[in-house]
XYZ file of C-alpha atoms in Angstrom:
684
model
C -12.575 -11.615 -15.040
C -12.485 -7.937 -14.053
C -11.322 -8.944 -10.566
C -11.643 -5.569 -8.874
C -15.161 -4.902 -10.198
C -17.996 -5.401 -7.716
C -20.427 -6.069 -10.560
C -18.181 -8.859 -11.874
C -18.544 -10.612 -8.512
C -22.333 -10.570 -8.366
C -22.968 -7.262 -6.607
C -25.257 -4.475 -7.794
C -25.245 -0.955 -6.386
C -28.595 0.436 -5.298
C -29.777 3.716 -3.809
C -32.810 4.564 -1.688
C -33.265 8.314 -2.142
C -35.289 10.912 -0.311
C -35.429 14.571 -1.323
C -37.085 17.880 -0.566
C -40.376 17.824 -2.435
C -42.064 20.864 -3.935
C -45.695 20.009 -3.288
C -47.899 20.235 -6.364
C -44.909 21.317 -8.521
C -44.003 18.332 -10.757
C -41.544 20.305 -12.871
C -39.473 21.277 -9.838
C -39.600 17.731 -8.507
C -38.464 16.335 -11.851
C -35.408 18.569 -11.712
C -34.575 17.334 -8.210
C -35.019 13.715 -9.248
C -32.662 14.223 -12.171
C -30.036 15.883 -9.966
C -30.053 12.822 -7.742
C -30.202 10.464 -10.734
C -27.067 12.027 -12.206
C -25.278 11.676 -8.872
C -26.332 8.029 -8.741
C -25.042 7.518 -12.281
C -21.661 8.962 -11.307
C -21.654 6.631 -8.299
C -22.163 3.475 -10.373
C -25.717 2.854 -9.124
C -27.926 0.321 -10.927
C -31.279 1.031 -9.246
C -32.379 4.289 -7.582
C -35.776 4.651 -5.929
C -37.602 7.804 -4.808
C -40.534 8.273 -2.412
C -44.211 7.696 -3.100
C -45.849 10.291 -5.377
C -42.427 11.894 -5.873
C -43.473 14.136 -8.705
C -46.602 15.586 -7.096
C -45.955 15.263 -3.389
C -47.848 12.766 -1.261
C -49.651 15.339 0.866
C -51.476 17.388 -1.790
C -54.804 15.643 -1.152
C -57.607 16.756 -3.559
C -55.051 18.325 -5.877
C -54.319 14.781 -7.052
C -57.544 15.017 -9.056
C -56.828 18.349 -10.720
C -56.229 18.244 -14.473
C -53.443 20.814 -14.227
C -51.559 18.660 -11.732
C -52.091 15.445 -13.685
C -50.923 17.043 -16.933
C -47.872 18.515 -15.220
C -46.996 15.052 -13.880
C -47.104 13.609 -17.403
C -44.822 16.383 -18.624
C -42.428 15.746 -15.727
C -42.267 12.051 -16.610
C -41.501 12.949 -20.224
C -38.669 15.200 -19.027
C -37.157 12.479 -16.846
C -37.492 9.875 -19.597
C -35.704 12.092 -22.097
C -32.929 13.055 -19.665
C -32.422 9.432 -18.584
C -31.081 8.426 -22.000
C -27.495 8.912 -20.887
C -27.982 7.680 -17.316
C -27.226 4.176 -16.071
C -29.597 3.745 -13.101
C -33.088 2.352 -13.318
C -35.156 5.168 -11.792
C -38.285 4.431 -9.771
C -40.374 7.548 -9.206
C -43.819 7.987 -7.711
C -46.618 9.613 -9.699
C -50.417 9.842 -9.897
C -51.516 8.513 -13.302
C -54.930 8.291 -14.946
C -55.964 4.803 -16.034
C -59.464 4.348 -17.327
C -61.822 6.362 -15.163
C -59.629 6.495 -12.087
C -56.288 7.803 -10.878
C -53.726 5.252 -9.715
C -50.934 5.803 -7.181
C -48.015 4.528 -9.259
C -44.321 3.728 -9.293
C -42.979 4.583 -12.737
C -39.881 2.588 -13.705
C -37.658 4.476 -16.156
C -34.407 3.493 -17.822
C -32.283 4.984 -20.612
C -34.981 6.926 -22.379
C -37.981 4.667 -21.918
C -40.611 3.752 -19.377
C -40.073 0.078 -18.648
C -43.380 -0.269 -16.836
C -45.680 1.086 -14.152
C -46.407 -0.611 -10.815
C -49.624 0.674 -9.190
C -50.252 0.644 -5.460
C -52.377 -2.410 -4.723
C -53.671 -1.603 -1.248
C -54.930 1.854 -0.270
C -55.165 2.779 3.407
C -58.354 4.448 4.596
C -57.802 4.287 8.343
C -56.512 6.792 10.916
C -54.830 9.644 9.023
C -55.137 8.011 5.584
C -57.857 8.737 2.980
C -56.287 7.448 -0.222
C -59.408 5.878 -1.740
C -60.838 9.397 -1.948
C -58.374 10.016 -4.805
C -57.013 6.692 -6.024
C -58.256 3.305 -7.141
C -56.526 0.136 -5.923
C -54.153 -1.385 -8.448
C -54.442 -5.016 -7.392
C -56.852 -5.732 -10.275
C -54.534 -4.295 -12.935
C -52.497 -7.463 -13.459
C -51.775 -7.932 -17.151
C -52.740 -4.339 -17.986
C -51.039 -1.591 -19.962
C -51.027 2.195 -19.770
C -50.172 4.858 -22.334
C -47.352 7.214 -21.303
C -45.702 9.696 -23.645
C -47.512 8.176 -26.576
C -46.195 4.683 -25.837
C -48.147 1.719 -24.461
C -46.228 0.220 -21.517
C -46.950 -2.620 -19.077
C -48.997 -1.754 -15.988
C -49.672 -3.894 -12.947
C -48.325 -5.256 -9.647
C -47.178 -8.327 -11.614
C -44.113 -6.742 -13.243
C -40.497 -7.850 -12.893
C -37.674 -5.766 -14.353
C -34.676 -7.928 -15.219
C -31.209 -6.841 -16.342
C -29.895 -8.926 -19.220
C -26.254 -8.105 -18.445
C -26.257 -8.277 -14.625
C -27.089 -11.881 -13.677
C -29.562 -12.047 -10.826
C -30.724 -8.422 -10.922
C -34.521 -8.662 -11.081
C -36.485 -5.778 -9.594
C -40.027 -5.607 -8.256
C -41.665 -2.435 -6.958
C -44.504 -1.995 -4.489
C -45.882 1.160 -2.910
C -46.070 1.985 0.809
C -49.132 0.197 2.261
C -48.427 -2.809 0.048
C -45.694 -3.713 2.549
C -48.067 -3.584 5.533
C -50.602 -6.217 4.438
C -50.365 -9.924 5.375
C -49.379 -11.078 1.871
C -47.561 -8.212 0.123
C -47.188 -8.124 -3.669
C -43.413 -8.441 -3.111
C -43.873 -11.906 -1.596
C -45.469 -13.181 -4.778
C -42.857 -11.347 -6.847
C -40.100 -13.037 -4.874
C -41.507 -16.458 -5.696
C -41.677 -15.339 -9.328
C -37.953 -14.516 -9.298
C -37.497 -10.980 -7.952
C -34.231 -10.512 -6.067
C -34.370 -6.764 -5.392
C -37.593 -5.528 -3.819
C -38.374 -1.825 -3.638
C -40.954 0.098 -1.679
C -41.553 3.757 -2.440
C -43.415 5.263 0.461
C -45.018 8.483 1.680
C -45.443 7.287 5.245
C -45.842 10.272 7.553
C -43.912 9.877 10.775
C -45.348 9.299 14.228
C -43.566 8.112 17.347
C -42.134 4.590 16.854
C -43.293 4.246 13.228
C -39.690 4.249 12.040
C -39.080 1.063 14.018
C -42.222 -0.481 12.581
C -40.953 0.221 9.067
C -37.538 -1.175 9.952
C -39.141 -4.346 11.298
C -41.213 -4.852 8.159
C -38.336 -4.179 5.765
C -35.934 -6.381 7.667
C -38.389 -9.254 7.976
C -39.386 -9.038 4.304
C -35.751 -9.175 3.202
C -35.098 -12.136 5.494
C -38.253 -14.064 4.698
C -37.917 -13.505 0.950
C -34.119 -14.000 0.840
C -33.880 -10.740 -1.055
C -32.597 -7.199 -0.983
C -35.252 -4.675 0.054
C -35.049 -0.928 -0.587
C -37.290 1.560 1.207
C -37.612 5.324 0.714
C -40.093 7.530 2.588
C -41.279 11.061 1.966
C -39.536 13.818 3.853
C -38.712 17.482 3.677
C -41.227 19.692 1.866
C -44.331 17.541 2.380
C -47.202 19.469 3.946
C -47.171 19.683 7.733
C -50.802 20.824 7.979
C -51.648 17.744 10.037
C -48.626 15.455 9.704
C -44.836 15.395 9.734
C -42.280 13.483 7.652
C -38.860 12.005 8.362
C -37.481 10.834 4.987
C -36.356 7.438 6.276
C -34.323 5.373 3.812
C -33.248 1.757 4.292
C -31.425 -0.953 2.359
C -31.664 -4.450 3.855
C -30.425 -7.767 2.515
C -31.484 -11.143 3.890
C -32.308 -9.528 7.224
C -29.117 -7.452 7.484
C -29.024 -3.652 7.341
C -26.634 -2.455 4.630
C -27.351 1.274 4.531
C -29.595 3.985 5.922
C -29.587 7.785 6.053
C -30.222 10.216 8.843
C -33.873 10.925 9.429
C -35.385 14.431 9.207
C -32.632 15.530 6.800
C -32.103 18.995 5.427
C -31.733 18.392 1.713
C -31.581 15.214 -0.392
C -30.082 12.005 0.979
C -29.159 8.667 -0.579
C -28.691 5.353 1.216
C -26.304 3.553 -1.136
C -25.184 -0.055 -0.862
C -23.932 -2.923 -2.991
C -26.454 -5.733 -2.663
C -25.188 -9.278 -3.029
C -27.136 -10.982 -5.799
C -25.034 -14.140 -5.547
C -25.858 -14.413 -1.851
C -29.569 -14.123 -2.616
C -29.287 -16.831 -5.257
C -27.289 -19.137 -3.003
C -29.695 -18.671 -0.082
C -32.573 -19.742 -2.285
C -30.633 -22.710 -3.665
C -30.064 -23.973 -0.145
C -33.553 -23.362 1.190
C -35.557 -25.920 -0.729
C -38.770 -24.759 0.932
C -38.429 -21.481 -0.982
C -39.206 -23.266 -4.236
C -41.752 -25.497 -2.509
C -43.600 -22.306 -1.595
C -43.392 -21.220 -5.247
C -45.001 -24.494 -6.287
C -47.862 -23.917 -3.858
C -48.582 -20.519 -5.434
C -47.485 -21.323 -8.961
C -50.823 -20.548 -10.607
C -50.568 -16.925 -9.478
C -46.824 -16.275 -9.558
C -46.531 -17.977 -12.942
C -48.428 -15.084 -14.500
C -45.820 -12.442 -13.635
C -44.457 -10.539 -16.628
C -40.771 -9.805 -17.098
C -39.512 -6.619 -18.712
C -35.899 -6.940 -19.847
C -33.396 -4.105 -19.983
C -29.651 -3.716 -20.492
C -27.920 -1.918 -17.642
C -24.340 -1.625 -18.998
C -22.782 -1.757 -15.523
C -19.574 0.112 -14.760
C -16.276 -1.734 -15.040
C -13.130 -1.551 -12.944
C -12.730 -0.799 -9.270
C -15.685 1.226 -7.979
C -15.109 0.089 -4.418
C -17.509 -2.025 -2.420
C -20.292 -0.150 -0.660
C -21.079 -2.579 2.103
C -19.381 -3.764 5.239
C -17.283 -6.905 4.862
C -16.387 -8.382 8.222
C -12.781 -9.390 8.688
C -14.063 -12.046 11.069
C -17.428 -13.358 9.774
C -17.810 -15.568 12.852
C -17.045 -12.690 15.265
C -19.264 -9.564 15.396
C -17.539 -6.181 15.630
C -20.292 -4.807 17.864
C -19.491 -5.410 21.541
C -23.103 -6.015 22.571
C -23.740 -8.428 19.715
C -20.458 -10.245 20.392
C -21.376 -10.677 24.054
C -24.740 -12.139 23.085
C -23.129 -14.489 20.564
C -20.639 -15.660 23.177
C -23.400 -16.203 25.714
C -25.346 -18.318 23.245
C -22.336 -20.246 21.933
C -21.059 -21.069 25.416
C -24.453 -22.219 26.618
C -25.027 -24.291 23.472
C -21.810 -26.134 24.285
C -22.548 -26.457 27.989
C -26.105 -27.710 27.514
C -24.925 -30.131 24.817
C -22.395 -31.717 27.153
C -24.795 -31.615 30.083
C -27.408 -33.581 28.162
C -24.858 -36.041 26.777
C -23.543 -36.865 30.250
C -27.075 -37.339 31.573
C -28.064 -39.503 28.602
C -25.017 -41.773 28.954
C -25.352 -42.279 32.674
C -29.097 -42.536 33.073
C -30.162 -43.229 36.645
C -27.356 -45.647 37.484
C -24.065 -44.038 36.464
C -22.483 -40.623 36.383
C -19.697 -40.713 33.787
C -16.645 -38.640 34.479
C -15.162 -36.267 31.912
C -11.633 -37.127 30.765
C -9.820 -34.285 29.040
C -6.288 -33.503 27.924
C -5.258 -30.008 29.006
C -2.377 -28.392 27.152
C -2.777 -24.827 28.360
C -3.739 -23.750 24.828
C -6.939 -22.085 23.669
C -8.977 -25.105 22.592
C -8.429 -27.356 25.585
C -8.888 -24.380 27.900
C -12.262 -23.613 26.434
C -13.388 -27.242 26.459
C -12.405 -27.423 30.139
C -14.422 -24.361 31.162
C -17.388 -25.756 29.245
C -17.038 -29.018 31.167
C -16.733 -27.177 34.482
C -19.943 -25.242 33.888
C -21.747 -28.422 32.786
C -20.765 -30.104 36.039
C -22.008 -27.078 37.995
C -25.358 -27.217 36.241
C -25.633 -30.968 36.844
C -24.931 -30.388 40.525
C -21.893 -32.619 40.316
C -18.434 -31.998 41.788
C -15.815 -30.588 39.444
C -13.544 -33.298 40.760
C -15.418 -35.574 38.345
C -13.462 -33.854 35.598
C -10.239 -35.788 35.158
C -7.718 -33.458 33.548
C -4.361 -34.654 32.250
C -1.427 -32.660 31.011
C 0.805 -34.874 28.893
C 4.141 -33.213 28.134
C 6.119 -34.449 25.159
C 9.299 -33.528 23.351
C 8.426 -29.837 22.868
C 6.033 -28.953 25.658
C 6.752 -25.462 26.936
C 6.864 -24.505 30.584
C 4.520 -21.580 29.996
C 1.650 -23.582 28.575
C 2.155 -26.348 31.126
C 1.978 -23.780 33.913
C -1.294 -22.483 32.473
C -2.687 -26.022 32.563
C -1.668 -26.459 36.215
C -2.994 -23.079 37.316
C -6.283 -23.447 35.478
C -6.915 -26.960 36.806
C -6.122 -25.871 40.364
C -8.355 -22.803 40.172
C -11.291 -24.858 38.909
C -10.869 -27.608 41.464
C -10.771 -30.523 39.026
C -8.873 -33.784 39.453
C -5.555 -33.167 37.720
C -2.512 -35.281 36.909
C 0.623 -35.088 34.797
C 1.350 -38.014 32.497
C 4.641 -37.634 30.637
C 4.460 -39.332 27.224
C 8.124 -38.824 26.321
C 9.220 -42.340 27.264
C 6.312 -44.006 25.480
C 6.939 -41.845 22.400
C 10.626 -42.773 22.368
C 9.731 -46.455 22.619
C 7.225 -46.189 19.759
C 9.706 -44.337 17.555
C 12.243 -47.041 18.320
C 9.724 -49.772 17.491
C 9.026 -47.978 14.201
C 12.755 -47.750 13.494
C 12.296 -44.024 13.027
C 15.542 -42.075 12.332
C 14.972 -40.073 15.523
C 15.580 -43.254 17.520
C 19.058 -43.392 15.928
C 19.934 -39.847 16.938
C 18.816 -38.004 13.809
C 16.917 -34.735 14.286
C 14.104 -35.673 11.926
C 10.875 -34.055 13.041
C 8.473 -35.275 10.389
C 4.737 -35.995 10.481
C 5.383 -39.396 12.051
C 7.357 -37.752 14.843
C 4.495 -35.338 15.473
C 1.668 -37.855 15.203
C 3.315 -40.356 17.527
C 2.898 -37.746 20.251
C -0.620 -36.678 19.245
C -1.730 -40.288 18.929
C -0.295 -41.372 22.260
C -2.055 -38.552 24.074
C -5.427 -39.575 22.685
C -4.721 -43.270 23.222
C -3.975 -42.633 26.883
C -7.137 -40.548 27.267
C -9.342 -43.309 25.873
C -7.759 -45.954 28.049
C -8.015 -43.663 31.075
C -11.701 -43.171 30.311
C -12.143 -46.957 30.204
C -10.204 -47.368 33.408
C -11.859 -44.612 35.436
C -15.397 -44.652 34.111
C -15.572 -41.623 31.890
C -15.828 -40.217 28.400
C -13.124 -38.456 26.424
C -14.029 -34.834 25.785
C -12.754 -33.578 22.438
C -11.149 -30.158 22.171
C -10.459 -29.671 18.435
C -12.264 -26.755 16.794
C -14.127 -26.147 13.529
C -11.192 -24.435 11.801
C -8.853 -27.342 12.510
C -11.415 -29.771 11.122
C -11.800 -27.706 7.947
C -8.045 -27.588 7.379
C -7.359 -31.140 8.503
C -5.096 -29.871 11.289
C -5.823 -32.868 13.485
C -4.454 -36.381 13.804
C -6.868 -38.964 12.429
C -8.197 -41.951 14.351
C -6.159 -42.367 17.500
C -5.466 -38.650 17.668
C -7.135 -35.351 18.440
C -9.640 -35.914 15.616
C -11.396 -38.493 17.817
C -13.268 -38.330 21.124
C -16.506 -39.496 22.686
C -18.011 -35.995 22.423
C -16.481 -32.790 21.094
C -17.910 -29.549 22.427
C -15.660 -27.386 20.216
C -16.514 -29.014 16.880
C -18.784 -26.128 15.872
C -16.588 -23.277 17.105
C -14.116 -21.605 14.704
C -10.646 -20.685 15.913
C -11.259 -16.936 15.581
C -14.182 -17.149 18.017
C -12.469 -19.270 20.690
C -10.435 -16.448 22.235
C -13.518 -14.223 22.456
C -15.474 -17.001 24.133
C -12.762 -17.479 26.728
C -12.571 -13.743 27.337
C -16.361 -13.541 27.683
C -16.338 -16.361 30.226
C -13.776 -14.429 32.253
C -15.511 -11.057 31.974
C -19.007 -12.352 32.650
C -17.989 -13.899 35.974
C -18.726 -17.546 35.224
C -15.897 -18.552 37.592
C -13.738 -17.027 40.301
C -11.032 -14.377 40.026
C -8.165 -16.879 40.062
C -9.623 -18.720 37.054
C -10.378 -15.471 35.263
C -6.791 -14.258 35.664
C -5.426 -17.414 34.026
C -7.966 -17.210 31.225
C -6.933 -13.632 30.435
C -3.312 -14.766 30.069
C -4.148 -17.795 27.929
C -6.073 -15.816 25.285
C -2.994 -13.706 24.486
C -0.627 -16.538 23.564
C 0.372 -17.606 20.058
C -1.172 -20.783 18.677
C 1.357 -23.640 18.637
C 1.050 -27.451 18.617
C 4.296 -27.827 20.616
C 5.319 -31.021 18.839
C 8.743 -30.096 17.400
C 11.597 -29.339 19.819
C 12.828 -25.752 19.823
C 16.517 -25.120 19.288
C 18.040 -22.420 21.458
C 16.532 -19.074 20.624
C 14.582 -20.348 17.609
C 10.979 -19.296 17.361
C 8.573 -21.980 18.667
C 6.593 -24.024 16.151
C 3.674 -21.879 14.915
C 0.497 -23.479 13.590
C -0.366 -20.543 11.336
C 2.933 -20.839 9.477
C 1.724 -24.232 8.267
C -2.004 -23.790 7.686
C -2.169 -20.030 7.215
C -3.542 -17.191 9.328
C -6.772 -18.332 10.948
C -8.188 -14.858 10.305
C -8.015 -15.489 6.550
C -8.846 -19.179 6.670
C -11.936 -18.663 8.823
C -13.170 -16.011 6.397
C -12.767 -18.476 3.542
C -14.380 -21.243 5.572
C -17.426 -19.105 6.337
C -18.099 -18.286 2.696
C -17.446 -21.840 1.497
C -19.559 -23.471 4.183
C -22.407 -20.982 4.495
C -22.692 -19.588 0.973
C -20.845 -21.852 -1.482
C -18.963 -18.974 -3.105
C -16.283 -19.465 -5.746
C -12.650 -18.814 -4.714
C -12.298 -15.597 -6.750
C -15.323 -14.086 -5.031
C -14.017 -15.009 -1.595
C -10.648 -13.503 -2.509
C -12.413 -10.296 -3.588
C -14.235 -10.111 -0.244
C -11.080 -10.967 1.699
C -9.162 -8.227 -0.100
C -11.815 -5.640 0.751
C -11.870 -6.811 4.355
C -8.117 -7.036 4.936
C -6.060 -4.885 2.562
C -6.259 -1.750 4.749
C -5.736 -2.182 8.488
C -6.952 1.357 9.164
C -10.299 0.909 7.412
C -13.411 -0.644 8.898
C -14.140 -2.066 12.314
C -12.368 -4.597 14.487
C -13.861 -6.896 17.133
C -13.650 -5.602 20.705
C -10.516 -6.430 22.698
C -8.506 -7.559 19.680
C -4.894 -6.554 20.458
C -3.270 -3.890 18.302
C -0.526 -6.243 17.115
C -3.194 -8.458 15.538
C -4.751 -5.553 13.621
C -2.756 -6.085 10.474
C -3.312 -6.044 6.712
C -2.977 -8.740 4.054
C -2.296 -7.977 0.407
C -3.898 -9.903 -2.447
C -0.830 -12.061 -3.037
C -0.949 -13.264 0.574
C -4.688 -13.858 0.413
C -4.264 -15.853 -2.781
C -1.388 -17.909 -1.397
C -3.297 -19.038 1.677
C -6.475 -19.663 -0.277
C -4.593 -22.226 -2.368
C -3.534 -23.868 0.894
C -7.124 -23.804 2.147
C -8.553 -25.430 -0.975
C -5.943 -28.172 -1.034
C -6.206 -28.973 2.661
C -10.008 -28.718 2.694
C -10.443 -31.316 -0.041
C -7.646 -33.580 1.167
C -9.039 -33.732 4.716
C -12.638 -34.714 4.113
C -11.962 -38.294 5.248
C -11.300 -36.921 8.730
C -14.584 -35.034 8.770
C -16.553 -38.037 7.514
C -15.767 -39.820 10.785
C -16.352 -37.023 13.283
C -17.622 -37.726 16.775
C -20.779 -36.041 17.999
C -20.741 -32.367 18.963
C -23.199 -29.446 18.871
C -23.561 -26.997 16.014
C -22.796 -23.542 17.374
C -22.633 -20.977 14.572
C -25.133 -20.227 11.801
C -22.015 -20.241 9.622
C -22.209 -24.013 9.752
C -20.468 -27.090 11.007
C -18.403 -29.895 9.471
C -20.486 -32.779 10.769
C -21.482 -35.329 8.106
C -24.760 -35.706 10.023
C -25.454 -31.985 9.895
C -24.336 -29.243 7.551
C -21.591 -30.807 5.466
C -21.547 -33.865 3.238
C -19.004 -34.516 0.494
C -17.071 -37.539 -0.768
C -13.645 -38.037 0.725
C -12.120 -38.546 -2.711
C -13.524 -35.411 -4.392
C -11.100 -33.421 -6.561
C -10.125 -29.817 -5.849
C -9.112 -29.254 -9.477
C -12.102 -27.110 -10.510
C -11.745 -24.825 -7.480
C -8.012 -24.420 -8.003
C -8.536 -23.725 -11.693
C -11.120 -21.027 -10.943
C -8.747 -19.426 -8.467
C -5.829 -19.591 -10.898
C -7.847 -18.096 -13.749
C -9.575 -15.271 -11.894
C -7.465 -14.119 -8.938
C -4.465 -11.954 -9.901
C -1.074 -12.695 -8.401
C -0.975 -9.210 -6.870
């Protein structure tokens, strides 16, 4: 595999171009198109689209019917076709073309010296400022047709797909302006027929708020069709006799904006992005209703024609022209992050609120029993429980919090537990498990009981198991349920003690929350004023601490036990988890994305409030090393996930519940994933 090549990983570079048009001067417009086409070629672009009626200008009105203009357009197409021989991109240019006794408003698709096909505009507006039927005939009845261009008969119709034989998944469909504005656009049918990249070449004069209307339509089409959608509108040079033009360009993918240019530009502009063809394919694989919809309309979509072409994509490292989030579960935008935190927190709170009401009915109000370590996860579970009690109009004293120090419990975290419990007004006790742990180790005849400093998995799990055992018995004894605190990342990596351990609870509010989101949730709770100042102050301190299980005693000045030294940086592991769980990507592809996200600490965006010391870089060797750990732990730990307690799904990225997003056998082999990683991800 050409690891550093975007095309090798299922991406294709596209460009939505706008340019100054010379109205009624096809020769001049052809030269401008070719200038931009050459720039796109140099940039590694596969598909470049230009606005509606590019070669003539949209706003020339009755000149569309003049023989001189129509002949000049044909000559301009011939010029572009000839010059395209040495150019990589598929070029989509707008042109008025005679077919039969009428002129059609067409998108001409050109590649490497030939016209691949012509897509006519199906729906012609004749309302408000539009009078297109005065000049053009609708193209919706041209399915299965052909047209003669440059002495060659080529396919014509809205039923054309253009498919690259050497770029898997790159199948293009083109529609024209108004086609996007009707209830069932041609692109919807094309999508069901297999199109993955949808293009709309548009004239679209600008009026107040029309840009947002276009954005809404493009975004929704890309989301609904699970496709990439390119849009290019007419701009500079179009006649301003009665209208004005803004040259808006957009590239969306599955509802997400990848690229756009400034509006009302002076000179040509290109919105360039690498669209993710593998993502499109995977989205459609997962959404079975996509193909069900195809079956409903099979009689019509089955008649689409496919025109094949060979792109010859660039090789090597051409960069990646799209944003890759370092933290897929955590938005970089402050406003979006705040909204996500609001929704996530309230999903958890309402989930617990309903569970408590459902258990108790009209006769019993179960208490909440929770172990509080002073770490991130238990802190967040506690503030979820506190808010649930507030909403149920119950006293927070019905939360029974226990801190259970063991062999390595630190004074700092224990103090956080005390301060947080006091500030929230819950019932709080300390239950030291050291004696019980020593007795169990003695009963097991563990070397530690004979004075040896052996801190193995048994030593650790005796403590973790005892804590959970006590919580369950306390819940029995005091009339409550055990609230789980373990998060999604720990479940994915198996970083939890099975059975009588932190893997088990009566209800786990954190089961759908990844580790990288927890600290932002806690910070949002503090900043949004969910509790008082005393609570908020403690929360702000807790989010800054290093993640540690505090199970192995610390010697002198030794560094405390660090979770991430065992399971890997959660920043990297959560990125891998997101792409495995949500998209089913292969390890080499995830490594490619991780490298682009993390290899340069100075590039790209970071989530708000992330401390400077956490804004670091990871090289490919480090990414590869921890991905091996992820794959091994992920497969080895499925038995823990197969027996998860209930808990709400929080993120669209997914959850590990066997009743929800994730089902796999506990004895599945990781061999194929490890082999793919070994074969395709370089050591450095």
